[in-house]
């Protein structure tokens, strides 16, 4: 199998390294050697010095997509512009493609899946979601006999690293982010990660794969982790929860599929709450298999390369997937209609009589039931934190009550609300 | 795809139920309907009353293996006698086979794998190991680009249920076993499970698949959980560990592959220590992907059927696996040479001066270094428990010191030793 590699960054470099490192093993698993015959990089000189000049290097991905001696194109350049052109060109030339580009597939995937389907060409993207964790294969093959009820993922290692650092008392959000950047767990510009966009791309793809939701990225509820502070983590801990950025796709029999990325409280005792540091995990609830969890490295050159090369081996063995008919089977539930098992709500209130009565009065009017309340004793002068767990309800209803509560004179600053996931 | 089903017990019944329950979904994933056309059961009348008489029932699996209208034979009868004949007959007739029979494959698999390989026939056994967890596919496909360093599995739900019940203080081994039997988590005759045999069958197959060890079941170190008592669990807890029955396949660069099933201490904070109740999990350490864990239901009718039907869908889609050349690549390390990171050792000793000195003297002579010691204060009359953690060593060396210690006059009863796994 002769590979044309587009992109020689972290993951591209990992693919080059892995194909060299386990050359014989991979050849025996694939039934034939897998070799990179041409590679495109923005800076060819740097790529040569890093990865050797025995590869045919070019700056132009078009050469790769068109090359007669390239059997499969591996797109690892990232972005949604040229990467799209590259995949379409390769598919147009009848070449199977492998990509790790979740942004492209989630935002412009309809066109790419459709073209691959029309052309009868393999389009593989195991590496696009949760790095080394084989969640695409688990959903499309291992659990193929199951109707999937829900997918709950920790799909962004940067966010999980920051949240677990804060949990361990290693500092504020900003301090933990800076540490993650120093250690290479966060990008210089962390917006896509800490803003939840990256996880949302992934859950959008998983929803399509497992439940047939349309690739309509704008309909995914996305909330990042910037709002979480150490106090939230500490209150959550007191109440028996941990905070993780969860990406959720959940089937509701009546209204469709809920797609959401949100900082979420989950029970300390649940195995998903033990997923620490930069690791990823995906919990899948299905009708026959029950609860399944896959856990592993969600990013990094070699772990992601492991997924890319497994796709290449699948193609070599004739196990590659041609996308099927893309007609969506399920609609995405509109944001206000999405429900959570319960909600964590925290606000800073004046330490004076009558506050709890006004807050709980608004909740009662909105039909929201209160599960538990924590208010620490204050000195009567400084505002104090009021934390509540609210019972199952719709986001729309909870957020409108938050707005009303925020307007109370005794409430200072923003009222925060995060959902609670119990896996029940 | 026309299926001949042999065995209509718990798993066979699950397959019938799942193929009915998700009929359309399965047909769309497989590209064609998957239908059971004939089924064999020991008691046809009971099978008819449970599963309907619209199937062609027989008591004779030979009819199924030979039937012209059967494309694939699914063997779920269990045992190593007739089940072997059944698989060989089906393979001989050129039919792909799917089995959940770990005992048969681990004890007599060489012949079966070889015949399937010669005949170029698919032999699929995802359901034989860890039920719904796709560990066979993870190792043979998802991690195909990796060299596997170790596999650490919780592969027996009965044992895990009993150990976690004991951990929660729900009673002695016997009491928790009885409870597991009442709830259907343990068989009436639990020997294969609590004796570690079932887990050993599974690790034997995983070792072959991932590391190329020979199917030499007699060389697997097997120790069940009968020896574990509540005091062991409590001492382990004090020292920061939990006890699980671990099945381990670990590559040692010099001496081969260690294959072992043993009640083992693992750090409380590790995610594998959170695997509770009847759930299974497999941790795989590999050179590119790093640490991967798969978690899920390891037994039960529908979860196991999920794996069986995923194999059937793979066959329908042309993704079925024909066993390759069976030449073993690695030898199994002889039991005395197997190493553990450290060892837990517990004995009951006379509450008098000089005991610790004699015990530690023997350990020193054997070259075994002591990591930590716990001895609770006694009344000077009753024997007291002496618990030690011993540093990394060979089983042979540790067990011979245990023998010598057991002969000391001040030591009452058996000296227990269990390994510690740190996943480092």
CSV table of C-alpha atoms in Angstrom, one decimal, chain B:
chain,number,residue,atom,x,y,z
B,1,UNK,CA,-26.8,-14.6,5.8
B,2,UNK,CA,-28.4,-17.8,7.0
B,3,UNK,CA,-27.3,-18.9,10.4
B,4,UNK,CA,-27.2,-22.4,12.0
B,5,UNK,CA,-27.3,-22.0,15.8
B,6,UNK,CA,-25.9,-24.7,18.0
B,7,UNK,CA,-26.9,-24.3,21.6
B,8,UNK,CA,-29.9,-22.4,22.9
B,9,UNK,CA,-28.9,-21.6,26.5
B,10,UNK,CA,-28.3,-18.2,27.9
B,11,UNK,CA,-26.1,-16.9,25.1
B,12,UNK,CA,-27.9,-18.8,22.3
B,13,UNK,CA,-31.2,-17.4,23.6
B,14,UNK,CA,-29.7,-13.9,23.6
B,15,UNK,CA,-28.7,-14.3,20.0
B,16,UNK,CA,-32.2,-15.3,19.0
B,17,UNK,CA,-33.6,-12.4,20.9
B,18,UNK,CA,-31.2,-9.8,19.6
B,19,UNK,CA,-31.6,-10.9,16.0
B,20,UNK,CA,-35.3,-10.4,16.4
B,21,UNK,CA,-35.2,-7.2,18.5
B,22,UNK,CA,-32.9,-5.2,16.1
B,23,UNK,CA,-33.7,-7.1,12.9
B,24,UNK,CA,-33.8,-4.0,10.6
B,25,UNK,CA,-30.9,-2.3,12.1
B,26,UNK,CA,-28.8,-5.4,11.8
B,27,UNK,CA,-29.9,-6.0,8.2
B,28,UNK,CA,-28.9,-2.5,7.3
B,29,UNK,CA,-25.5,-2.8,9.0
B,30,UNK,CA,-24.8,-6.2,7.5
B,31,UNK,CA,-26.1,-5.3,4.0
B,32,UNK,CA,-28.5,-8.2,4.2
B,33,UNK,CA,-30.8,-9.8,6.7
B,34,UNK,CA,-29.2,-12.1,9.2
B,35,UNK,CA,-31.6,-15.0,9.9
B,36,UNK,CA,-31.4,-18.2,12.0
B,37,UNK,CA,-32.6,-20.9,9.7
B,38,UNK,CA,-31.9,-23.9,12.0
B,39,UNK,CA,-31.0,-24.4,15.6
B,40,UNK,CA,-29.9,-27.3,17.7
B,41,UNK,CA,-30.8,-27.7,21.4
B,42,UNK,CA,-30.5,-30.5,23.9
B,43,UNK,CA,-34.1,-30.1,24.9
B,44,UNK,CA,-36.0,-29.1,21.8
B,45,UNK,CA,-39.4,-28.8,23.5
B,46,UNK,CA,-38.0,-26.4,26.1
B,47,UNK,CA,-36.2,-24.4,23.4
B,48,UNK,CA,-39.4,-24.2,21.3
B,49,UNK,CA,-41.4,-23.0,24.3
B,50,UNK,CA,-38.8,-20.4,25.1
B,51,UNK,CA,-37.8,-19.2,21.7
B,52,UNK,CA,-40.7,-20.1,19.4
B,53,UNK,CA,-41.3,-23.0,17.0
B,54,UNK,CA,-40.9,-20.9,13.9
B,55,UNK,CA,-37.2,-22.0,13.9
B,56,UNK,CA,-36.2,-25.4,12.5
B,57,UNK,CA,-35.2,-27.2,15.7
B,58,UNK,CA,-33.1,-30.3,16.1
B,59,UNK,CA,-31.2,-32.1,18.8
B,60,UNK,CA,-28.4,-33.0,16.4
B,61,UNK,CA,-25.8,-30.3,15.7
B,62,UNK,CA,-24.5,-32.5,12.8
B,63,UNK,CA,-27.6,-31.5,10.9
B,64,UNK,CA,-26.7,-27.9,11.3
B,65,UNK,CA,-23.1,-28.3,10.3
B,66,UNK,CA,-24.1,-30.2,7.2
B,67,UNK,CA,-27.3,-28.2,6.2
B,68,UNK,CA,-27.1,-26.8,2.7
B,69,UNK,CA,-29.1,-23.7,3.7
B,70,UNK,CA,-26.7,-22.8,6.5
B,71,UNK,CA,-24.1,-20.2,5.6
B,72,UNK,CA,-22.5,-19.8,9.0
B,73,UNK,CA,-22.4,-22.0,12.1
B,74,UNK,CA,-22.7,-20.3,15.5
B,75,UNK,CA,-21.4,-22.7,18.2
B,76,UNK,CA,-22.7,-21.8,21.7
B,77,UNK,CA,-23.1,-25.3,23.2
B,78,UNK,CA,-20.0,-25.1,25.4
B,79,UNK,CA,-17.7,-27.9,26.5
B,80,UNK,CA,-14.7,-29.2,24.7
B,81,UNK,CA,-16.0,-32.5,23.3
B,82,UNK,CA,-18.9,-32.2,20.9
B,83,UNK,CA,-18.3,-28.5,20.5
B,84,UNK,CA,-14.9,-29.4,19.0
B,85,UNK,CA,-16.5,-31.9,16.6
B,86,UNK,CA,-19.1,-29.4,15.7
B,87,UNK,CA,-16.6,-26.6,14.8
B,88,UNK,CA,-14.4,-29.0,12.9
B,89,UNK,CA,-17.4,-30.4,10.9
B,90,UNK,CA,-18.6,-26.9,10.0
B,91,UNK,CA,-15.1,-25.8,9.0
B,92,UNK,CA,-14.8,-29.1,7.0
B,93,UNK,CA,-18.0,-28.1,5.2
B,94,UNK,CA,-16.4,-24.8,4.3
B,95,UNK,CA,-18.7,-22.8,6.6
B,96,UNK,CA,-17.4,-19.8,8.6
B,97,UNK,CA,-17.8,-20.3,12.3
B,98,UNK,CA,-18.5,-18.1,15.3
B,99,UNK,CA,-18.0,-19.3,18.8
B,100,UNK,CA,-18.0,-18.1,22.4
B,101,UNK,CA,-16.2,-21.2,23.6
B,102,UNK,CA,-13.0,-20.0,25.3
B,103,UNK,CA,-12.4,-23.4,27.0
B,104,UNK,CA,-12.4,-25.2,23.7
B,105,UNK,CA,-10.2,-22.6,21.9
B,106,UNK,CA,-7.7,-22.3,24.8
B,107,UNK,CA,-7.4,-26.1,25.4
B,108,UNK,CA,-7.8,-27.5,21.9
B,109,UNK,CA,-7.5,-24.4,19.7
B,110,UNK,CA,-4.4,-25.3,17.8
B,111,UNK,CA,-6.2,-28.0,15.8
B,112,UNK,CA,-9.2,-25.7,15.2
B,113,UNK,CA,-7.2,-22.6,14.2
B,114,UNK,CA,-5.1,-24.8,11.9
B,115,UNK,CA,-8.1,-26.4,10.2
B,116,UNK,CA,-9.8,-23.0,9.7
B,117,UNK,CA,-6.5,-21.6,8.3
B,118,UNK,CA,-6.0,-24.5,5.9
B,119,UNK,CA,-9.6,-24.2,4.8
B,120,UNK,CA,-9.4,-20.5,4.4
B,121,UNK,CA,-12.5,-20.2,6.6
B,122,UNK,CA,-13.4,-17.5,9.0
B,123,UNK,CA,-13.2,-18.4,12.7
B,124,UNK,CA,-14.5,-15.6,14.9
B,125,UNK,CA,-14.6,-15.5,18.7
B,126,UNK,CA,-15.2,-12.0,20.0
B,127,UNK,CA,-17.8,-13.3,22.3
B,128,UNK,CA,-15.3,-15.8,23.9
B,129,UNK,CA,-13.5,-13.1,25.8
B,130,UNK,CA,-15.1,-10.5,28.0
B,131,UNK,CA,-18.6,-10.7,26.5
B,132,UNK,CA,-19.6,-7.4,24.9
B,133,UNK,CA,-16.2,-5.8,25.2
B,134,UNK,CA,-14.6,-5.8,21.8
B,135,UNK,CA,-11.1,-6.8,22.9
B,136,UNK,CA,-10.4,-9.3,20.1
B,137,UNK,CA,-11.1,-6.6,17.5
B,138,UNK,CA,-9.2,-4.0,19.5
B,139,UNK,CA,-6.1,-6.2,19.5
B,140,UNK,CA,-6.4,-7.6,16.0
B,141,UNK,CA,-7.5,-4.4,14.2
B,142,UNK,CA,-7.6,-1.2,16.2
B,143,UNK,CA,-4.2,-1.7,17.7
B,144,UNK,CA,-2.8,-3.6,14.8
B,145,UNK,CA,0.0,-1.1,14.3
B,146,UNK,CA,1.2,-1.6,17.8
B,147,UNK,CA,3.6,-3.9,19.6
B,148,UNK,CA,1.7,-5.0,22.7
B,149,UNK,CA,3.7,-4.9,25.9
B,150,UNK,CA,1.1,-6.1,28.3
B,151,UNK,CA,-2.6,-7.0,28.8
B,152,UNK,CA,-4.1,-6.8,32.2
B,153,UNK,CA,-7.7,-8.0,32.4
B,154,UNK,CA,-10.5,-8.4,34.8
B,155,UNK,CA,-12.0,-11.2,32.8
B,156,UNK,CA,-14.3,-13.0,35.2
B,157,UNK,CA,-17.4,-11.2,36.4
B,158,UNK,CA,-18.2,-13.8,39.0
B,159,UNK,CA,-14.9,-13.3,40.8
B,160,UNK,CA,-15.1,-9.5,40.4
B,161,UNK,CA,-18.6,-9.5,41.9
B,162,UNK,CA,-17.5,-11.6,44.9
B,163,UNK,CA,-14.4,-9.5,45.5
B,164,UNK,CA,-16.2,-6.2,45.3
B,165,UNK,CA,-19.0,-7.5,47.6
B,166,UNK,CA,-16.4,-8.6,50.2
B,167,UNK,CA,-14.8,-5.1,49.8
B,168,UNK,CA,-18.1,-3.5,50.6
B,169,UNK,CA,-18.3,-5.6,53.8
B,170,UNK,CA,-21.2,-7.7,52.6
B,171,UNK,CA,-19.7,-10.9,54.0
B,172,UNK,CA,-17.2,-13.7,53.8
B,173,UNK,CA,-16.1,-15.3,50.5
B,174,UNK,CA,-18.8,-18.1,51.0
B,175,UNK,CA,-21.5,-15.6,51.8
B,176,UNK,CA,-20.7,-13.4,48.8
B,177,UNK,CA,-20.5,-16.4,46.6
B,178,UNK,CA,-23.9,-17.6,47.7
B,179,UNK,CA,-25.3,-14.1,47.1
B,180,UNK,CA,-23.7,-14.1,43.6
B,181,UNK,CA,-25.4,-17.5,42.9
B,182,UNK,CA,-28.8,-16.2,44.1
B,183,UNK,CA,-28.5,-13.2,41.8
B,184,UNK,CA,-27.3,-15.2,38.8
B,185,UNK,CA,-23.7,-13.9,38.8
B,186,UNK,CA,-22.3,-17.3,39.6
B,187,UNK,CA,-23.1,-20.8,38.4
B,188,UNK,CA,-24.3,-23.5,40.7
B,189,UNK,CA,-20.9,-25.1,40.3
B,190,UNK,CA,-18.6,-22.1,40.4
B,191,UNK,CA,-15.3,-24.0,40.2
B,192,UNK,CA,-14.2,-22.8,36.7
B,193,UNK,CA,-14.9,-19.2,37.7
B,194,UNK,CA,-13.7,-18.9,41.3
B,195,UNK,CA,-10.8,-21.2,40.5
B,196,UNK,CA,-9.5,-18.8,37.9
B,197,UNK,CA,-9.8,-21.4,35.0
B,198,UNK,CA,-12.2,-19.3,33.0
B,199,UNK,CA,-10.0,-16.2,33.2
B,200,UNK,CA,-7.0,-18.3,32.3
B,201,UNK,CA,-8.7,-19.6,29.2
B,202,UNK,CA,-9.3,-16.0,28.1
B,203,UNK,CA,-5.8,-14.7,28.8
B,204,UNK,CA,-4.4,-17.7,27.0
B,205,UNK,CA,-6.3,-16.7,23.9
B,206,UNK,CA,-5.4,-13.0,24.3
B,207,UNK,CA,-1.7,-13.9,24.7
B,208,UNK,CA,-1.8,-15.8,21.4
B,209,UNK,CA,-3.6,-13.1,19.6
B,210,UNK,CA,-1.5,-10.1,20.8
B,211,UNK,CA,1.9,-11.7,21.4
B,212,UNK,CA,2.0,-14.9,19.6
B,213,UNK,CA,2.3,-17.2,22.6
B,214,UNK,CA,1.5,-20.9,22.0
B,215,UNK,CA,-1.9,-22.2,23.1
B,216,UNK,CA,-0.4,-24.1,25.9
B,217,UNK,CA,-3.0,-23.9,28.6
B,218,UNK,CA,-1.0,-26.0,31.1
B,219,UNK,CA,1.7,-23.3,31.2
B,220,UNK,CA,-0.6,-20.5,32.4
B,221,UNK,CA,-0.2,-19.8,36.1
B,222,UNK,CA,-3.7,-20.1,37.6
B,223,UNK,CA,-4.7,-19.2,41.1
B,224,UNK,CA,-8.4,-18.6,42.1
B,225,UNK,CA,-9.9,-16.3,44.7
B,226,UNK,CA,-10.9,-18.9,47.4
B,227,UNK,CA,-7.9,-18.0,49.5
B,228,UNK,CA,-8.8,-14.3,49.7
B,229,UNK,CA,-10.5,-13.4,53.0
B,230,UNK,CA,-12.0,-10.1,54.3
B,231,UNK,CA,-8.8,-9.5,56.3
B,232,UNK,CA,-6.7,-9.6,53.1
B,233,UNK,CA,-9.0,-7.0,51.5
B,234,UNK,CA,-8.9,-4.9,54.6
B,235,UNK,CA,-5.0,-5.0,54.9
B,236,UNK,CA,-4.8,-4.2,51.2
B,237,UNK,CA,-7.1,-1.3,51.7
B,238,UNK,CA,-5.0,0.1,54.5
B,239,UNK,CA,-2.0,-0.1,52.3
B,240,UNK,CA,-3.7,1.7,49.4
B,241,UNK,CA,-4.7,-1.3,47.3
B,242,UNK,CA,-7.7,-3.2,46.1
B,243,UNK,CA,-7.8,-6.9,45.3
B,244,UNK,CA,-9.0,-8.1,41.9
B,245,UNK,CA,-8.5,-11.4,40.1
B,246,UNK,CA,-6.2,-10.2,37.3
B,247,UNK,CA,-5.4,-12.1,34.1
B,248,UNK,CA,-2.1,-10.9,32.8
B,249,UNK,CA,-0.1,-11.4,29.7
B,250,UNK,CA,3.2,-9.5,29.9
B,251,UNK,CA,6.1,-9.4,27.5
B,252,UNK,CA,9.5,-9.7,29.0
B,253,UNK,CA,12.1,-8.8,26.5
B,254,UNK,CA,14.5,-11.4,27.6
B,255,UNK,CA,12.5,-14.4,28.7
B,256,UNK,CA,9.2,-14.4,26.7
B,257,UNK,CA,5.6,-13.8,27.8
B,258,UNK,CA,4.3,-14.2,31.3
B,259,UNK,CA,0.8,-15.6,31.4
B,260,UNK,CA,-0.9,-15.5,34.8
B,261,UNK,CA,-4.2,-15.4,36.6
B,262,UNK,CA,-3.8,-14.5,40.2
B,263,UNK,CA,-5.7,-12.5,42.9
B,264,UNK,CA,-3.7,-9.3,42.7
B,265,UNK,CA,-3.4,-6.0,44.6
B,266,UNK,CA,-3.7,-2.9,42.5
B,267,UNK,CA,-3.4,0.8,43.5
B,268,UNK,CA,-6.8,2.2,44.6
B,269,UNK,CA,-6.3,5.2,42.5
B,270,UNK,CA,-5.9,3.3,39.2
B,271,UNK,CA,-8.9,3.2,37.0
B,272,UNK,CA,-8.8,-0.6,36.8
B,273,UNK,CA,-9.4,-0.6,40.6
B,274,UNK,CA,-12.8,1.1,40.0
B,275,UNK,CA,-14.1,-1.9,38.0
B,276,UNK,CA,-16.8,-3.1,40.3
B,277,UNK,CA,-19.4,-5.8,40.4
B,278,UNK,CA,-19.8,-8.2,37.5
B,279,UNK,CA,-18.2,-5.8,35.0
B,280,UNK,CA,-15.1,-6.7,33.0
B,281,UNK,CA,-12.2,-4.6,31.8
B,282,UNK,CA,-9.0,-5.0,29.8
B,283,UNK,CA,-6.0,-2.7,30.0
B,284,UNK,CA,-3.7,-2.9,27.0
B,285,UNK,CA,-0.3,-1.2,27.1
B,286,UNK,CA,1.2,-0.8,23.6
B,287,UNK,CA,4.1,1.1,22.1
B,288,UNK,CA,2.3,3.7,20.0
B,289,UNK,CA,-1.2,4.0,21.5
B,290,UNK,CA,0.0,3.9,25.1
B,291,UNK,CA,-2.5,2.8,27.7
B,292,UNK,CA,-6.0,1.7,26.4
B,293,UNK,CA,-8.8,0.3,28.5
B,294,UNK,CA,-12.0,-1.4,27.4
B,295,UNK,CA,-14.7,-1.8,30.0
B,296,UNK,CA,-18.1,-3.4,29.8
B,297,UNK,CA,-20.4,-6.4,30.5
B,298,UNK,CA,-18.3,-9.5,30.4
B,299,UNK,CA,-21.2,-12.0,30.5
B,300,UNK,CA,-24.9,-12.3,30.2
B,301,UNK,CA,-27.2,-13.3,27.3
B,302,UNK,CA,-27.6,-10.1,25.4
B,303,UNK,CA,-24.2,-8.6,26.0
B,304,UNK,CA,-22.5,-11.8,24.8
B,305,UNK,CA,-25.0,-11.9,21.9
B,306,UNK,CA,-23.9,-8.4,20.9
B,307,UNK,CA,-20.4,-9.7,20.3
B,308,UNK,CA,-21.7,-12.8,18.5
B,309,UNK,CA,-23.8,-10.8,16.1
B,310,UNK,CA,-21.0,-8.2,15.6
B,311,UNK,CA,-19.0,-11.2,14.3
B,312,UNK,CA,-21.8,-12.2,12.0
B,313,UNK,CA,-22.1,-8.7,10.7
B,314,UNK,CA,-18.3,-8.7,10.0
B,315,UNK,CA,-18.7,-11.9,8.1
B,316,UNK,CA,-21.6,-10.5,6.1
B,317,UNK,CA,-19.6,-7.4,5.3
B,318,UNK,CA,-16.5,-9.4,4.2
B,319,UNK,CA,-14.6,-8.4,7.3
B,320,UNK,CA,-14.3,-11.8,8.8
B,321,UNK,CA,-11.0,-13.1,10.0
B,322,UNK,CA,-9.4,-16.3,8.7
B,323,UNK,CA,-6.8,-17.4,11.2
B,324,UNK,CA,-3.2,-16.9,9.9
B,325,UNK,CA,-0.2,-19.0,10.2
B,326,UNK,CA,-0.2,-20.4,13.7
B,327,UNK,CA,3.5,-20.6,14.4
B,328,UNK,CA,4.0,-19.2,17.9
B,329,UNK,CA,6.3,-16.3,18.1
B,330,UNK,CA,7.1,-16.2,21.8
B,331,UNK,CA,7.6,-18.7,24.5
B,332,UNK,CA,5.7,-18.6,27.8
B,333,UNK,CA,7.9,-17.8,30.8
B,334,UNK,CA,8.1,-20.7,33.2
B,335,UNK,CA,6.1,-20.1,36.4
B,336,UNK,CA,9.0,-19.7,38.9
B,337,UNK,CA,10.7,-17.1,36.6
B,338,UNK,CA,7.6,-14.9,36.4
B,339,UNK,CA,8.1,-11.5,38.2
B,340,UNK,CA,5.8,-9.2,39.9
B,341,UNK,CA,6.3,-5.5,40.8
B,342,UNK,CA,5.9,-6.5,44.4
B,343,UNK,CA,4.2,-9.0,46.6
B,344,UNK,CA,1.7,-8.9,49.5
B,345,UNK,CA,2.6,-11.5,52.1
B,346,UNK,CA,0.4,-12.3,55.1
B,347,UNK,CA,0.8,-14.8,57.9
B,348,UNK,CA,-0.4,-15.4,61.4
B,349,UNK,CA,2.4,-15.3,63.9
B,350,UNK,CA,2.9,-15.9,67.6
B,351,UNK,CA,2.8,-12.6,69.5
B,352,UNK,CA,6.3,-13.0,71.0
B,353,UNK,CA,9.8,-11.5,70.5
B,354,UNK,CA,12.0,-12.6,67.6
B,355,UNK,CA,9.4,-13.5,65.0
B,356,UNK,CA,9.9,-10.5,62.7
B,357,UNK,CA,13.6,-11.1,63.0
B,358,UNK,CA,13.3,-14.7,61.8
B,359,UNK,CA,10.9,-13.9,59.0
B,360,UNK,CA,13.0,-11.0,57.7
B,361,UNK,CA,16.1,-13.1,58.1
B,362,UNK,CA,14.8,-15.7,55.7
B,363,UNK,CA,13.7,-13.0,53.3
B,364,UNK,CA,17.2,-11.5,53.4
B,365,UNK,CA,18.8,-14.9,52.8
B,366,UNK,CA,16.6,-15.3,49.7
B,367,UNK,CA,17.6,-11.8,48.5
B,368,UNK,CA,14.1,-10.4,48.9
B,369,UNK,CA,13.8,-6.8,50.0
B,370,UNK,CA,11.0,-5.7,52.3
B,371,UNK,CA,9.0,-2.6,51.2
B,372,UNK,CA,6.6,-2.2,54.2
B,373,UNK,CA,5.4,-4.0,57.2
B,374,UNK,CA,2.1,-3.9,59.1
B,375,UNK,CA,1.6,-5.7,62.4
B,376,UNK,CA,-1.4,-4.8,64.5
B,377,UNK,CA,-0.9,-4.8,68.3
B,378,UNK,CA,-2.0,-8.0,69.9
B,379,UNK,CA,-2.7,-9.1,73.4
B,380,UNK,CA,0.4,-11.2,73.7
B,381,UNK,CA,-1.7,-14.5,73.7
B,382,UNK,CA,-3.5,-14.8,70.4
B,383,UNK,CA,-1.5,-15.0,67.2
B,384,UNK,CA,-1.4,-11.7,65.3
B,385,UNK,CA,-1.3,-10.9,61.6
B,386,UNK,CA,2.0,-9.9,60.0
B,387,UNK,CA,1.6,-8.3,56.6
B,388,UNK,CA,4.5,-7.3,54.4
B,389,UNK,CA,5.0,-5.8,50.9
B,390,UNK,CA,8.0,-7.4,49.3
B,391,UNK,CA,9.9,-5.7,46.4
B,392,UNK,CA,10.0,-6.9,42.8
B,393,UNK,CA,11.1,-10.4,42.5
B,394,UNK,CA,10.5,-13.8,40.9
B,395,UNK,CA,7.6,-15.9,42.0
B,396,UNK,CA,9.9,-18.9,42.4
B,397,UNK,CA,12.1,-17.0,44.9
B,398,UNK,CA,9.2,-15.6,46.9
B,399,UNK,CA,7.4,-19.0,47.0
B,400,UNK,CA,10.4,-20.8,48.3
B,401,UNK,CA,10.9,-18.2,51.1
B,402,UNK,CA,7.2,-18.7,51.9
B,403,UNK,CA,7.8,-22.4,52.3
B,404,UNK,CA,10.7,-21.8,54.7
B,405,UNK,CA,8.7,-19.2,56.6
B,406,UNK,CA,5.8,-21.6,56.9
B,407,UNK,CA,8.1,-24.0,58.7
B,408,UNK,CA,8.9,-21.6,61.5
B,409,UNK,CA,7.4,-22.7,64.8
B,410,UNK,CA,6.0,-19.2,65.4
B,411,UNK,CA,4.0,-19.1,62.2
B,412,UNK,CA,0.5,-20.7,62.3
B,413,UNK,CA,-1.3,-21.9,59.2
B,414,UNK,CA,-0.6,-20.9,55.7
B,415,UNK,CA,1.6,-18.0,54.6
B,416,UNK,CA,-0.3,-16.2,51.8
B,417,UNK,CA,1.3,-14.4,48.9
B,418,UNK,CA,-0.3,-12.3,46.2
B,419,UNK,CA,1.3,-10.2,43.6
B,420,UNK,CA,0.9,-6.4,43.3
B,421,UNK,CA,0.4,-4.8,39.8
B,422,UNK,CA,1.1,-1.1,39.5
B,423,UNK,CA,0.7,-0.7,35.7
B,424,UNK,CA,4.0,1.2,35.7
